[in-house]
XYZ file of N, CA, C and O in Angstrom:
672
model
N 111.823 147.617 12.148
C 112.027 146.668 11.125
C 113.552 146.157 11.224
O 114.424 146.990 11.393
N 113.733 144.897 11.221
C 115.086 144.254 11.125
C 115.345 143.713 9.810
O 114.461 142.885 9.344
N 116.344 143.990 9.085
C 116.670 143.413 7.770
C 117.891 142.584 7.924
O 118.927 142.996 8.664
N 117.896 141.509 7.267
C 118.966 140.501 7.272
C 119.497 140.359 5.865
O 118.680 140.250 4.896
N 120.837 140.296 5.634
C 121.459 140.014 4.432
C 122.194 138.685 4.588
O 123.011 138.498 5.480
N 121.834 137.697 3.695
C 122.583 136.460 3.828
C 123.727 136.510 2.959
O 123.679 136.939 1.737
N 124.991 136.254 3.622
C 126.268 136.239 2.835
C 126.832 134.897 2.684
O 127.963 134.758 2.118
N 126.145 133.848 3.195
C 126.591 132.485 2.941
C 125.299 131.558 2.752
O 124.229 132.169 2.910
N 125.564 130.291 2.335
C 124.386 129.483 2.291
C 123.933 129.057 3.577
O 124.612 128.321 4.277
N 122.953 129.683 4.112
C 122.379 129.470 5.441
C 120.957 129.496 5.433
O 120.253 130.333 4.708
N 120.187 128.767 6.387
C 118.745 128.915 6.411
C 118.364 130.284 6.875
O 119.088 130.960 7.633
N 117.270 130.746 6.469
C 116.727 132.018 6.868
C 116.503 132.062 8.360
O 116.021 131.038 8.961
N 116.758 133.159 8.999
C 116.339 133.325 10.451
C 114.852 133.162 10.552
O 114.067 133.506 9.670
N 114.445 132.474 11.658
C 113.031 132.171 11.854
C 112.493 133.011 13.035
O 113.118 132.962 14.141
N 111.477 133.806 12.838
C 110.862 134.594 13.871
C 109.400 134.625 13.701
O 108.867 135.271 12.690
N 108.624 134.115 14.575
C 107.221 134.401 14.602
C 107.016 135.322 15.696
O 106.690 134.982 16.820
N 107.196 136.691 15.503
C 107.170 137.660 16.450
C 105.820 137.822 17.200
O 105.783 138.368 18.338
N 104.726 137.243 16.744
C 103.536 137.208 17.478
C 103.514 136.203 18.653
O 102.584 136.359 19.605
N 104.379 135.272 18.534
C 104.442 134.253 19.605
C 105.715 134.049 20.294
O 105.786 133.536 21.417
N 106.862 134.423 19.703
C 108.168 134.102 20.034
C 108.964 135.417 20.194
O 108.917 136.204 19.296
N 109.692 135.483 21.335
C 110.574 136.588 21.521
C 111.825 136.499 20.693
O 112.355 137.553 20.217
N 112.388 135.272 20.531
C 113.615 135.123 19.917
C 113.579 134.805 18.388
O 112.620 134.227 17.923
N 114.605 135.243 17.710
C 114.778 134.962 16.263
C 115.852 133.848 16.259
O 116.935 134.024 16.728
N 115.454 132.666 15.652
C 116.433 131.455 15.515
C 117.363 131.687 14.506
O 117.035 132.155 13.320
N 118.634 131.314 14.798
C 119.706 131.328 13.744
C 120.342 129.933 13.650
O 120.372 129.204 14.695
N 120.904 129.654 12.558
C 121.328 128.340 12.208
C 122.910 128.408 11.852
O 123.478 129.424 11.485
N 123.548 127.165 11.993
C 124.790 126.983 11.554
C 124.714 126.897 10.004
O 123.803 126.237 9.486
N 125.565 127.613 9.192
C 125.448 127.588 7.771
C 125.700 126.239 7.192
O 126.159 125.352 7.828
N 125.317 126.081 5.880
C 125.731 124.846 5.212
C 127.211 124.730 5.197
O 128.005 125.752 5.189
N 127.581 123.441 5.180
C 128.988 123.209 5.113
C 129.569 123.490 3.772
O 129.064 123.057 2.709
N 130.664 124.283 3.654
C 131.385 124.460 2.467
C 132.837 124.701 2.872
O 133.160 124.884 4.118
N 133.750 124.829 1.975
C 135.148 125.022 2.219
C 135.434 126.213 3.029
O 136.272 126.243 3.999
N 134.849 127.296 2.677
C 135.057 128.602 3.337
C 134.588 128.546 4.886
O 135.307 129.107 5.628
N 133.441 128.012 5.102
C 132.892 127.904 6.507
C 133.904 127.024 7.333
O 134.344 127.411 8.433
N 134.264 125.895 6.724
C 135.254 124.972 7.495
C 136.479 125.631 7.721
O 136.988 125.620 8.819
N 137.113 126.331 6.753
C 138.313 126.980 6.947
C 138.324 128.056 7.981
O 139.233 128.131 8.766
N 137.156 128.886 8.030
C 137.101 129.912 9.006
C 136.919 129.306 10.470
O 137.527 129.767 11.387
N 136.133 128.280 10.522
C 135.933 127.615 11.861
C 137.220 127.168 12.399
O 137.661 127.310 13.515
N 138.059 126.368 11.451
C 139.285 125.743 11.907
C 140.363 126.835 12.200
O 141.120 126.663 13.187
N 140.394 127.854 11.410
C 141.352 128.908 11.613
C 141.173 129.663 13.031
O 142.123 129.833 13.787
N 139.956 129.929 13.318
C 139.695 130.560 14.612
C 140.154 129.614 15.843
O 140.693 130.085 16.767
N 139.700 128.375 15.607
C 139.899 127.565 16.779
C 141.419 127.124 16.946
O 141.886 127.049 18.046
N 142.022 127.036 15.846
C 143.566 126.734 15.882
C 144.239 127.975 16.561
O 145.058 127.922 17.386
N 143.866 129.165 16.181
C 144.367 130.437 16.667
C 144.184 130.527 18.279
O 145.047 130.986 18.956
N 143.054 129.915 18.763
C 142.778 130.073 20.202
C 143.093 128.763 20.883
O 142.664 128.534 22.069
N 143.755 127.835 20.259
C 144.222 126.620 20.959
C 143.181 125.542 21.226
O 143.278 124.691 21.951
N 142.043 125.685 20.554
C 140.914 124.723 20.650
C 141.147 123.595 19.709
O 141.733 123.767 18.649
N 140.596 122.501 20.120
C 140.825 121.207 19.272
C 139.558 120.816 18.661
O 139.154 119.648 18.596
N 138.790 121.723 18.021
C 137.602 121.442 17.291
C 137.784 120.666 16.117
O 138.850 120.823 15.480
N 136.978 119.664 15.871
C 137.161 118.807 14.626
C 135.875 118.851 13.879
O 134.789 119.051 14.408
N 136.081 118.587 12.609
C 134.895 118.494 11.675
C 134.929 117.173 10.966
O 136.024 116.861 10.327
N 133.883 116.291 11.118
C 133.827 115.061 10.448
C 132.458 114.905 9.729
O 131.443 114.956 10.437
N 132.489 114.947 8.432
C 131.243 114.832 7.663
C 130.539 116.187 7.934
O 131.098 117.272 7.732
N 129.320 116.033 8.357
C 128.434 117.259 8.639
C 128.360 117.627 10.089
O 127.573 118.348 10.516
N 129.325 117.044 10.910
C 129.336 117.305 12.287
C 130.560 117.989 12.804
O 131.661 117.712 12.434
N 130.263 119.014 13.690
C 131.392 119.729 14.363
C 131.438 119.263 15.751
O 130.489 119.139 16.445
N 132.649 118.833 16.213
C 132.837 118.387 17.580
C 133.620 119.391 18.309
O 134.767 119.810 17.923
N 133.176 119.752 19.482
C 133.762 120.730 20.339
C 134.221 120.101 21.609
O 133.296 119.440 22.424
N 135.440 119.997 22.023
C 135.838 119.302 23.230
C 135.281 119.924 24.512
O 134.680 121.025 24.473
N 135.254 119.152 25.523
C 134.728 119.589 26.835
C 135.482 120.945 27.178
O 136.632 121.063 27.096
N 134.656 121.851 27.740
C 135.036 123.124 28.186
C 135.819 124.016 27.199
O 136.617 124.871 27.647
N 135.580 123.831 25.935
C 136.128 124.655 24.887
C 135.008 125.325 24.201
O 133.820 125.008 24.355
N 135.473 126.342 23.382
C 134.336 127.165 22.705
C 134.644 127.100 21.176
O 135.686 126.669 20.719
N 133.687 127.605 20.472
C 133.764 127.654 18.989
C 133.117 129.004 18.512
O 132.096 129.377 19.093
N 133.691 129.546 17.498
C 133.069 130.696 16.829
C 132.646 130.255 15.387
O 133.572 129.758 14.663
N 131.434 130.380 15.137
C 130.917 129.880 13.844
C 130.400 131.058 13.074
O 129.514 131.897 13.570
N 130.908 131.257 11.847
C 130.310 132.350 11.004
C 128.830 132.074 10.699
O 128.482 130.941 10.369
N 128.079 132.977 10.949
C 126.563 132.794 10.802
C 125.940 133.004 9.467
O 124.847 132.577 9.180
N 126.774 133.658 8.479
C 126.282 133.843 7.209
C 125.219 134.932 7.133
O 124.506 135.053 6.136
N 125.161 135.804 8.119
C 124.202 136.870 8.216
C 124.795 138.160 8.679
O 125.740 138.170 9.401
N 124.299 139.223 7.935
C 124.642 140.589 8.360
C 123.231 141.227 8.569
O 122.161 140.691 8.161
N 123.266 142.354 9.268
C 121.911 142.977 9.666
C 121.928 144.431 9.674
O 122.980 145.131 9.630
N 120.694 144.994 9.616
C 120.532 146.372 9.670
C 119.198 146.604 10.412
O 118.203 145.995 10.199
N 119.290 147.419 11.517
C 118.108 147.722 12.305
C 118.219 149.126 12.918
O 119.253 149.635 12.944
N 117.128 149.613 13.488
C 117.018 150.968 14.006
C 118.120 151.110 15.183
O 118.467 150.222 15.819
N 118.421 152.365 15.351
C 119.427 152.761 16.384
C 118.927 152.604 17.794
O 119.695 152.526 18.671
N 117.599 152.451 18.003
C 117.202 152.273 19.346
C 116.889 150.802 19.671
O 116.143 150.519 20.584
N 117.512 149.946 18.934
C 117.385 148.489 19.119
C 118.769 147.797 19.308
O 119.697 148.306 18.659
N 118.728 146.775 20.066
C 119.973 145.917 20.199
C 119.449 144.562 19.964
O 118.337 144.257 20.315
N 120.245 143.587 19.516
C 119.989 142.234 19.555
C 120.800 141.429 20.436
O 122.060 141.464 20.360
N 120.194 140.802 21.435
C 120.822 140.133 22.438
C 120.664 138.656 22.319
O 119.543 138.100 22.104
N 121.807 137.863 22.329
C 121.789 136.443 22.198
C 121.255 135.809 23.483
O 121.346 136.240 24.567
N 120.529 134.680 23.135
C 119.956 133.800 24.229
C 120.106 132.387 23.763
O 120.205 132.072 22.612
N 120.242 131.527 24.756
C 120.349 130.102 24.528
C 119.117 129.496 23.946
O 117.976 129.892 24.206
N 119.313 128.565 23.037
C 118.186 127.734 22.545
C 118.025 126.646 23.681
O 119.038 126.015 24.033
N 116.843 126.521 24.191
C 116.744 125.582 25.398
C 117.168 124.230 25.026
O 117.900 123.594 25.861
N 116.935 123.605 23.919
C 117.341 122.241 23.586
C 118.797 122.159 23.445
O 119.333 121.210 23.988
N 119.377 123.126 22.811
C 120.891 123.008 22.644
C 121.550 123.210 24.029
O 122.531 122.501 24.249
N 121.002 124.032 24.822
C 121.663 124.236 26.149
C 121.473 123.101 27.025
O 122.368 122.683 27.795
N 120.295 122.550 27.193
C 119.978 121.467 28.001
C 120.541 120.129 27.543
O 121.141 119.265 28.342
N 120.395 119.804 26.359
C 120.857 118.493 25.802
C 122.305 118.516 25.296
O 122.976 117.483 25.667
N 122.798 119.525 24.818
C 124.228 119.530 24.193
C 125.109 120.300 25.221
O 126.403 120.273 25.013
N 124.514 121.027 26.220
C 125.303 121.856 27.146
C 126.139 122.996 26.426
O 127.139 123.409 26.948
N 125.601 123.386 25.351
C 126.266 124.593 24.657
C 125.484 125.800 25.109
O 124.295 125.906 25.070
N 126.219 126.792 25.544
C 125.719 128.152 25.927
C 126.408 129.172 25.036
O 127.457 128.857 24.444
N 125.702 130.354 24.784
C 126.413 131.291 24.005
C 127.466 132.127 24.873
O 127.332 132.173 26.014
N 128.316 132.695 24.124
C 129.384 133.497 24.818
C 129.069 134.926 24.399
O 128.263 135.671 25.130
N 129.654 135.459 23.319
C 129.411 136.879 22.936
C 127.918 137.077 22.654
O 127.333 136.205 22.109
N 127.351 138.074 23.116
C 125.877 138.120 23.315
C 125.171 139.346 22.699
O 123.996 139.527 22.757
N 125.852 140.350 22.171
C 125.204 141.563 21.707
C 125.630 141.963 20.307
O 126.738 142.023 20.003
N 124.554 142.274 19.415
C 124.882 142.870 18.146
C 124.317 144.185 18.186
O 123.201 144.559 18.489
N 125.293 145.220 17.950
C 124.889 146.633 17.987
C 124.485 147.052 16.662
O 124.901 146.412 15.656
N 123.660 148.083 16.557
C 123.152 148.582 15.368
C 124.211 149.147 14.485
O 124.195 149.095 13.256
N 125.387 149.522 14.997
C 126.518 150.094 14.262
C 127.320 148.911 13.598
O 128.062 149.269 12.710
N 127.151 147.733 13.945
C 127.979 146.645 13.391
C 127.476 146.246 12.074
O 126.263 145.895 11.926
N 128.214 146.280 11.023
C 127.835 145.980 9.642
C 128.472 144.728 9.075
O 128.203 144.361 7.892
N 129.253 144.052 9.836
C 129.973 142.797 9.400
C 129.108 141.545 9.576
O 128.001 141.648 10.083
N 129.609 140.441 9.139
C 128.996 139.124 9.243
C 128.998 138.817 10.796
O 129.890 138.954 11.499
N 127.821 138.305 11.195
C 127.651 137.823 12.535
C 128.498 136.498 12.721
O 128.722 135.791 11.697
N 128.924 136.288 13.927
C 129.555 134.952 14.340
C 128.830 134.522 15.561
O 128.516 135.320 16.470
N 128.634 133.286 15.660
C 127.916 132.566 16.700
C 129.022 132.090 17.676
O 129.797 131.225 17.271
N 129.051 132.435 18.948
C 130.007 131.944 19.875
C 129.324 130.996 20.889
O 128.474 131.397 21.669
N 129.633 129.735 20.727
C 129.150 128.729 21.615
C 130.197 128.113 22.506
O 131.309 127.922 22.106
N 129.812 127.882 23.726
C 130.799 127.261 24.777
C 130.195 125.915 25.115
O 129.088 125.858 25.659
N 131.076 124.852 25.040
C 130.693 123.545 25.623
C 130.922 123.507 27.074
O 132.088 123.566 27.513
N 129.873 123.568 27.878
C 130.045 123.582 29.371
C 130.029 122.183 29.968
O 130.202 122.048 31.111
N 129.980 121.218 29.064
C 129.935 119.784 29.678
C 131.347 119.244 29.852
O 132.323 119.808 29.508
N 131.331 118.009 30.531
C 132.608 117.353 30.799
C 133.021 116.416 29.660
O 133.918 115.594 29.917
N 132.335 116.451 28.595
C 132.687 115.586 27.385
C 132.460 116.285 26.136
O 131.758 117.354 26.044
N 133.063 115.848 25.025
C 132.911 116.461 23.729
C 131.448 116.522 23.331
O 130.661 115.612 23.555
N 131.099 117.570 22.740
C 129.653 117.757 22.198
C 129.781 118.052 20.737
O 130.583 118.616 20.320
N 128.656 117.691 20.068
C 128.666 117.894 18.642
C 127.444 118.795 18.315
O 126.451 118.950 18.939
N 127.735 119.493 17.110
C 126.614 120.341 16.541
C 126.740 120.119 15.045
O 127.840 120.180 14.403
N 125.678 119.921 14.311
C 125.636 119.620 12.853
C 125.468 121.057 12.157
O 124.902 121.889 12.606
N 126.010 120.931 10.888
C 125.802 122.079 10.112
C 124.274 122.098 9.776
O 123.604 121.137 9.755
N 123.775 123.352 9.586
C 122.387 123.605 9.224
C 121.351 123.397 10.354
O 120.190 123.388 10.174
N 121.864 123.302 11.707
C 120.917 123.156 12.670
C 120.811 124.478 13.454
O 121.750 125.346 13.541
N 119.704 124.704 14.220
C 119.463 125.888 15.015
C 120.491 125.821 16.134
O 120.772 124.717 16.773
N 121.059 126.961 16.494
C 122.122 126.981 17.575
C 121.926 128.115 18.553
O 122.405 127.936 19.686
N 121.358 129.185 18.176
C 121.145 130.376 19.106
C 119.928 131.115 18.695
O 119.535 131.039 17.587
N 119.444 131.988 19.598
C 118.377 132.844 19.258
C 118.754 134.309 19.740
O 119.414 134.434 20.733
N 118.318 135.256 19.018
C 118.618 136.711 19.263
C 117.264 137.301 19.628
O 116.256 137.073 18.861
N 117.206 138.148 20.642
C 115.980 138.809 21.068
C 116.170 140.386 20.805
O 117.141 140.935 21.264
N 115.277 140.984 19.941
C 115.388 142.485 19.891
C 115.109 143.125 21.169
O 114.149 142.737 21.860
N 115.948 144.094 21.558
C 115.697 144.852 22.705
C 115.744 146.306 22.518
O 116.568 146.787 21.844
N 114.570 146.936 22.956
C 114.436 148.382 22.684
C 115.400 149.106 23.715
O 115.446 148.728 24.885
N 116.066 150.150 23.248
C 117.003 150.977 24.125
C 116.409 152.302 24.312
O 116.026 153.043 23.325
N 116.283 152.711 25.597
C 115.626 153.988 25.926
C 116.503 154.922 26.609
O 116.163 155.940 27.158
N 117.846 154.689 26.589
C 118.773 155.533 27.265
C 118.969 156.789 26.391
O 119.223 156.680 25.222
N 118.903 157.940 27.011
C 119.075 159.219 26.247
C 120.570 159.698 26.302
O 120.779 160.770 25.802
N 121.428 158.948 26.873
C 122.784 159.285 27.035
C 123.259 159.071 28.403
O 122.590 158.452 29.157
N 124.373 159.569 28.780
C 124.902 159.377 30.119
C 125.683 160.682 30.531
O 126.237 161.449 29.676
N 125.791 160.892 31.829
C 126.605 162.034 32.359
C 127.503 161.453 33.334
O 127.294 160.348 33.975
N 128.535 162.168 33.634
C 129.541 161.741 34.563
C 129.586 162.970 35.627
O 129.668 164.089 35.325
N 129.588 162.560 36.896
C 129.729 163.432 38.071
C 130.855 163.106 38.901
O 131.199 161.853 38.904
N 131.406 163.949 39.635
C 132.474 163.632 40.571
C 132.075 163.979 42.007
O 132.930 163.655 42.869
N 130.922 164.529 42.191
C 130.453 164.858 43.573
C 129.604 163.768 44.171
O 128.464 163.627 44.040
N 130.247 162.877 44.871
C 129.708 161.676 45.473
C 128.541 162.084 46.540
O 127.547 161.358 46.589
N 128.740 163.045 47.249
C 127.848 163.563 48.221
C 126.454 164.014 47.682
O 125.389 163.820 48.320
N 126.426 164.383 46.404
C 125.187 164.763 45.834
C 124.646 163.846 44.803
O 123.609 164.079 44.211
N 125.335 162.733 44.544
C 124.974 161.729 43.576
C 123.596 161.115 43.858
O 122.655 161.056 43.054
N 123.510 160.498 45.050
C 122.304 159.935 45.530
C 121.523 160.865 46.426
O 122.115 161.220 47.463
N 120.335 161.252 46.089
C 119.712 162.150 46.988
C 118.850 161.518 48.049
O 118.421 162.138 49.027
N 118.561 160.179 47.862
C 117.902 159.464 48.975
C 118.443 158.066 48.825
O 118.805 157.506 47.807
N 118.461 157.372 50.008
C 118.950 156.019 50.053
C 117.835 155.002 49.892
O 116.729 155.116 50.299
N 118.258 153.883 49.089
C 117.187 152.824 48.933
C 117.279 151.810 50.027
O 118.282 151.858 50.843
N 116.375 150.820 50.172
C 116.511 149.795 51.079
C 117.728 149.013 50.881
O 118.390 148.554 51.851
N 118.197 148.693 49.683
C 119.412 147.923 49.425
C 120.655 148.751 49.708
O 121.601 148.199 50.121
N 120.611 149.942 49.355
C 121.852 150.901 49.617
C 122.954 150.236 48.760
O 122.958 150.072 47.595
N 124.077 150.058 49.453
C 125.369 149.549 48.769
C 125.390 148.041 48.919
O 126.400 147.460 48.633
N 124.336 147.318 49.321
C 124.347 145.896 49.536
C 124.693 145.300 48.085
O 124.009 145.600 47.110
N 125.606 144.353 48.021
C 125.944 143.692 46.832
C 125.411 142.306 46.737
O 124.232 142.093 46.985
N 126.223 141.395 46.286
C 125.852 139.953 45.943
C 125.038 139.375 47.025
O 125.504 139.210 48.152
N 123.814 139.014 46.706
C 122.944 138.270 47.620
C 122.318 139.071 48.702
O 121.600 138.665 49.536
N 122.432 140.438 48.478
C 121.839 141.368 49.591
C 120.384 141.495 49.503
O 119.790 142.157 50.433
N 119.697 141.008 48.455
C 118.266 141.197 48.377
C 117.549 140.101 49.101
O 116.368 140.091 49.130
N 118.305 139.087 49.679
C 117.641 138.117 50.589
C 117.272 136.868 49.832
O 116.777 135.903 50.514
N 117.434 136.727 48.503
C 117.034 135.455 47.827
C 118.312 134.908 47.228
O 119.137 135.526 46.628
């Protein structure tokens, strides 16, 4: 079970888990606090984001951090991974940046979008902007060894082959 707490005026996350892997998240409603936080982050990072009416404009090759108005609580064996909304990514050229919400994080989420296009792009308040996919974690922990000779007991076909070594 994933629980969400709304801490701003924002549309409810949308998830039809029987048909969709991702949970859709929205830009909150425009208010003075949201505008101030968006502008503060972007001024601090040298971005030239502007807000005119209900529209946020992100210059080419710059990013924006948007307070999501959502906090969450979910089991320790789950992580929430960000994924692009196909329409936002293909039409607006916005892709996500920061991409993982850990179960231990109790603060307000922020949505990190990057304008990958060569021109300014806009996003309106209250529109879908990113989706998060719950991912089950099955790692039981990790160990550290210093004996390289005994680390791999058999060699794979790939071995130490790196980038592009699988032939495709």
